Amino acid sequence: MKRIIRLTERDLTRLVKQVIREEEEMDHQSQMSSWREEDAKKLLKPKLIEIKFLPKWGDEMSNMESGSSSGNKNIGSTVKLYADGSGQKIGTGPYDIKNDRQVFYYAYYKPYRNIITVVGYVCFGNVHREAANSDYAPEHLLNADSESYFNAKRSGESMKGLGFCKSGYGDFGSEFDSFDIGETDHRDLFEIVGTDGELQPKEDDQLSERYFRNKRRY
């Protein structure tokens, strides 16, 4: 004999709420898993990328103070960029004898911003120009004493060992989606032809259960 259970309106309301709550929890778990997988892919970046210079690279450098293509990376050539912040020289302008200056272009791999930045440095003084020209990243030369250099130049005194570099000379950024092999930047200047290693997400970027709980509330 079947047992008949009589439910009050209050019991029905409680059951409906429980079913809705369980469905929401299941949806949340599914969505949370999807978020984790998607965001984890965004956070994982290679330690090293190798880029190839595309035809538009020549056009870009011709619009900047590079003088001629002789000092720039050739189209089709490659260079390796590291996520440690060190730059690689990819362009060199002609030496301006009158003003004792020369422009250098360095590329930097910024994995967590999804860009490669190209920074132009103008360097004065023989020592600093030689350092920048020998692939020694000029950002280490930015704090040099420019006042002493120009004072010596104006007075005709020896400028041996004096000089400086300053940045912000024709800087630009090239954006990528994920740094996958075969991907090109939004300017069509560079193509990713190789990667190596895997960066661990920064501590403040780590995904946590609290993150998803907070995200669920809004």
Tab-separated table of C-alpha atoms in Angstrom:
chain	number	residue	atom	x	y	z
A	1	MET	CA	0.000	0.000	0.000
A	2	LYS	CA	1.402	3.355	-1.018
A	3	ARG	CA	2.102	5.864	1.655
A	4	ILE	CA	0.549	9.281	1.152
A	5	ILE	CA	2.533	12.271	2.414
A	6	ARG	CA	0.630	15.455	2.923
A	7	LEU	CA	2.622	18.654	2.433
A	8	THR	CA	1.665	22.026	3.691
A	9	GLU	CA	2.174	25.190	1.692
A	10	ARG	CA	5.163	25.951	3.923
A	11	ASP	CA	6.700	22.533	3.135
A	12	LEU	CA	6.266	23.088	-0.600
A	13	THR	CA	7.828	26.524	-0.419
A	14	ARG	CA	10.812	25.097	1.473
A	15	LEU	CA	11.265	22.288	-1.066
A	16	VAL	CA	11.121	24.658	-4.043
A	17	LYS	CA	13.684	26.935	-2.437
A	18	GLN	CA	15.956	23.959	-1.764
A	19	VAL	CA	15.759	22.786	-5.385
A	20	ILE	CA	16.520	26.309	-6.662
A	21	ARG	CA	19.444	26.618	-4.247
A	22	GLU	CA	20.902	23.260	-5.336
A	23	GLU	CA	20.569	24.184	-9.014
A	24	GLU	CA	22.290	27.519	-8.394
A	25	GLU	CA	25.089	25.734	-6.545
A	26	MET	CA	25.585	23.316	-9.440
A	27	ASP	CA	25.612	26.198	-11.925
A	28	HIS	CA	28.105	28.027	-9.724
A	29	GLN	CA	30.445	25.026	-9.555
A	30	SER	CA	30.273	24.595	-13.326
A	31	GLN	CA	30.853	28.302	-13.964
A	32	MET	CA	33.652	28.422	-11.406
A	33	SER	CA	35.412	25.543	-13.145
A	34	SER	CA	35.029	27.332	-16.469
A	35	TRP	CA	36.402	30.580	-15.004
A	36	ARG	CA	39.360	28.768	-13.484
A	37	GLU	CA	40.274	27.062	-16.728
A	38	GLU	CA	39.863	30.234	-18.789
A	39	ASP	CA	41.684	32.534	-16.351
A	40	ALA	CA	44.447	30.004	-15.743
A	41	LYS	CA	45.213	30.004	-19.460
A	42	LYS	CA	45.427	33.791	-19.394
A	43	LEU	CA	47.786	33.752	-16.414
A	44	LEU	CA	50.214	31.131	-17.730
A	45	LYS	CA	52.824	32.771	-19.930
A	46	PRO	CA	56.093	31.526	-21.420
A	47	LYS	CA	59.363	32.586	-19.785
A	48	LEU	CA	60.865	33.193	-23.207
A	49	ILE	CA	59.444	34.074	-26.595
A	50	GLU	CA	61.156	34.188	-29.968
A	51	ILE	CA	59.776	36.726	-32.406
A	52	LYS	CA	60.227	37.072	-36.153
A	53	PHE	CA	60.254	40.477	-37.817
A	54	LEU	CA	57.531	40.879	-40.448
A	55	PRO	CA	57.524	43.165	-43.527
A	56	LYS	CA	55.656	45.980	-41.749
A	57	TRP	CA	58.567	46.198	-39.306
A	58	GLY	CA	60.604	47.952	-41.984
A	59	ASP	CA	57.796	50.438	-42.597
A	60	GLU	CA	57.492	51.156	-38.858
A	61	MET	CA	61.197	51.888	-38.437
A	62	SER	CA	61.331	54.053	-41.557
A	63	ASN	CA	58.795	56.348	-39.867
A	64	MET	CA	61.024	56.692	-36.812
A	65	GLU	CA	64.487	58.124	-36.364
A	66	SER	CA	66.371	55.067	-37.486
A	67	GLY	CA	68.002	56.784	-40.449
A	68	SER	CA	68.364	53.663	-42.533
A	69	SER	CA	67.546	49.972	-42.293
A	70	SER	CA	71.210	49.056	-41.839
A	71	GLY	CA	70.985	49.369	-38.063
A	72	ASN	CA	67.660	47.545	-37.669
A	73	LYS	CA	66.817	43.867	-37.427
A	74	ASN	CA	66.244	42.463	-40.895
A	75	ILE	CA	62.811	41.307	-41.997
A	76	GLY	CA	62.588	37.577	-41.397
A	77	SER	CA	65.250	37.581	-38.692
A	78	THR	CA	64.422	36.533	-35.130
A	79	VAL	CA	65.277	37.612	-31.597
A	80	LYS	CA	64.601	36.039	-28.197
A	81	LEU	CA	62.919	38.080	-25.461
A	82	TYR	CA	62.878	37.083	-21.800
A	83	ALA	CA	60.262	37.747	-19.139
A	84	ASP	CA	62.913	38.930	-16.669
A	85	GLY	CA	62.591	42.502	-17.935
A	86	SER	CA	65.829	42.585	-19.907
A	87	GLY	CA	65.535	44.216	-23.313
A	88	GLN	CA	67.042	43.331	-26.669
A	89	LYS	CA	68.289	45.903	-29.149
A	90	ILE	CA	66.287	45.730	-32.382
A	91	GLY	CA	67.068	49.071	-34.023
A	92	THR	CA	69.866	51.643	-34.247
A	93	GLY	CA	69.803	55.121	-35.730
A	94	PRO	CA	72.786	56.865	-37.346
A	95	TYR	CA	75.282	58.745	-35.202
A	96	ASP	CA	74.646	62.506	-35.122
A	97	ILE	CA	78.180	63.902	-34.956
A	98	LYS	CA	77.110	67.523	-34.506
A	99	ASN	CA	75.031	66.789	-31.413
A	100	ASP	CA	76.988	63.748	-30.253
A	101	ARG	CA	73.829	61.651	-30.042
A	102	GLN	CA	72.439	58.363	-31.303
A	103	VAL	CA	69.033	56.659	-31.020
A	104	PHE	CA	68.600	53.006	-30.070
A	105	TYR	CA	65.428	50.906	-30.032
A	106	TYR	CA	64.970	48.066	-27.558
A	107	ALA	CA	62.180	45.467	-27.310
A	108	TYR	CA	60.785	44.266	-23.974
A	109	TYR	CA	58.525	41.275	-23.345
A	110	LYS	CA	55.704	42.146	-20.910
A	111	PRO	CA	53.887	38.819	-20.348
A	112	TYR	CA	51.241	39.974	-17.867
A	113	ARG	CA	50.270	42.938	-20.043
A	114	ASN	CA	50.183	40.811	-23.214
A	115	ILE	CA	52.438	43.206	-25.098
A	116	ILE	CA	55.896	43.694	-26.481
A	117	THR	CA	56.993	47.257	-25.892
A	118	VAL	CA	59.530	48.998	-28.095
A	119	VAL	CA	61.347	51.813	-26.316
A	120	GLY	CA	63.485	54.432	-28.029
A	121	TYR	CA	66.527	55.780	-26.175
A	122	VAL	CA	68.598	58.750	-27.264
A	123	CYS	CA	72.122	58.489	-25.869
A	124	PHE	CA	74.797	61.177	-25.564
A	125	GLY	CA	78.484	60.605	-24.942
A	126	ASN	CA	80.812	57.969	-26.315
A	127	VAL	CA	80.727	55.636	-23.318
A	128	HIS	CA	76.931	55.546	-23.123
A	129	ARG	CA	76.472	55.209	-26.870
A	130	GLU	CA	78.883	52.282	-26.962
A	131	ALA	CA	77.113	50.629	-24.023
A	132	ALA	CA	73.695	50.994	-25.646
A	133	ASN	CA	75.064	49.784	-28.971
A	134	SER	CA	76.501	46.629	-27.404
A	135	ASP	CA	73.048	45.378	-26.347
A	136	TYR	CA	73.452	46.694	-22.820
A	137	ALA	CA	69.910	47.798	-21.982
A	138	PRO	CA	69.956	51.632	-21.773
A	139	GLU	CA	67.483	51.774	-18.884
A	140	HIS	CA	70.518	51.235	-16.659
A	141	LEU	CA	72.010	54.443	-18.063
A	142	LEU	CA	69.054	56.753	-17.450
A	143	ASN	CA	70.319	58.083	-14.118
A	144	ALA	CA	73.584	59.380	-15.513
A	145	ASP	CA	74.582	63.007	-14.876
A	146	SER	CA	73.325	64.944	-17.907
A	147	GLU	CA	74.171	68.330	-16.368
A	148	SER	CA	77.891	67.532	-16.099
A	149	TYR	CA	77.889	66.356	-19.715
A	150	PHE	CA	76.373	69.543	-21.107
A	151	ASN	CA	78.484	71.797	-18.850
A	152	ALA	CA	81.646	70.118	-20.128
A	153	LYS	CA	80.432	70.366	-23.705
A	154	ARG	CA	79.657	74.087	-23.412
A	155	SER	CA	82.969	74.914	-21.733
A	156	GLY	CA	85.058	72.815	-24.080
A	157	GLU	CA	86.335	70.628	-21.259
A	158	SER	CA	87.003	66.921	-21.617
A	159	MET	CA	83.819	64.873	-21.784
A	160	LYS	CA	85.622	61.567	-21.314
A	161	GLY	CA	83.410	59.207	-19.333
A	162	LEU	CA	80.500	61.648	-19.349
A	163	GLY	CA	77.157	61.040	-20.992
A	164	PHE	CA	73.612	59.835	-20.454
A	165	CYS	CA	70.591	58.259	-22.117
A	166	LYS	CA	66.950	59.254	-21.948
A	167	SER	CA	63.907	57.199	-22.885
A	168	GLY	CA	60.529	58.005	-24.388
A	169	TYR	CA	61.809	58.461	-27.894
A	170	GLY	CA	59.170	56.993	-30.207
A	171	ASP	CA	57.880	54.304	-27.840
A	172	PHE	CA	55.044	51.982	-28.844
A	173	GLY	CA	53.438	48.687	-27.799
A	174	SER	CA	52.455	45.619	-29.825
A	175	GLU	CA	49.547	43.652	-28.346
A	176	PHE	CA	49.098	39.874	-28.351
A	177	ASP	CA	46.275	37.606	-27.186
A	178	SER	CA	48.235	34.762	-25.622
A	179	PHE	CA	51.782	34.561	-27.097
A	180	ASP	CA	50.965	31.277	-28.860
A	181	ILE	CA	53.303	30.129	-31.631
A	182	GLY	CA	52.117	31.524	-34.963
A	183	GLU	CA	50.346	34.511	-33.385
A	184	THR	CA	51.072	38.019	-34.696
A	185	ASP	CA	50.630	41.318	-32.881
A	186	HIS	CA	47.912	43.838	-33.712
A	187	ARG	CA	50.372	45.905	-35.751
A	188	ASP	CA	51.582	42.915	-37.821
A	189	LEU	CA	55.179	43.706	-36.891
A	190	PHE	CA	56.124	40.514	-35.039
A	191	GLU	CA	55.222	36.833	-35.167
A	192	ILE	CA	55.746	34.376	-32.303
A	193	VAL	CA	57.889	31.555	-33.711
A	194	GLY	CA	59.032	29.916	-30.466
A	195	THR	CA	58.398	29.787	-26.725
A	196	ASP	CA	60.108	28.139	-23.779
A	197	GLY	CA	59.345	27.599	-20.100
A	198	GLU	CA	56.277	28.584	-18.136
A	199	LEU	CA	55.844	31.449	-15.713
A	200	GLN	CA	53.915	30.820	-12.533
A	201	PRO	CA	51.120	33.362	-11.933
A	202	LYS	CA	51.992	36.195	-9.602
A	203	GLU	CA	50.758	35.684	-6.063
A	204	ASP	CA	48.253	38.504	-6.305
A	205	ASP	CA	46.901	37.010	-9.546
A	206	GLN	CA	46.319	33.537	-8.113
A	207	LEU	CA	42.698	32.460	-8.349
A	208	SER	CA	41.137	31.536	-5.023
A	209	GLU	CA	37.840	30.234	-3.770
A	210	ARG	CA	37.255	33.622	-2.161
A	211	TYR	CA	37.658	35.288	-5.568
A	212	PHE	CA	34.918	33.158	-7.062
A	213	ARG	CA	32.638	33.559	-4.052
A	214	ASN	CA	32.960	37.323	-4.348
A	215	LYS	CA	32.427	37.181	-8.087
A	216	ARG	CA	29.247	35.175	-7.570
A	217	ARG	CA	27.710	37.865	-5.401
A	218	TYR	CA	27.657	40.532	-8.104
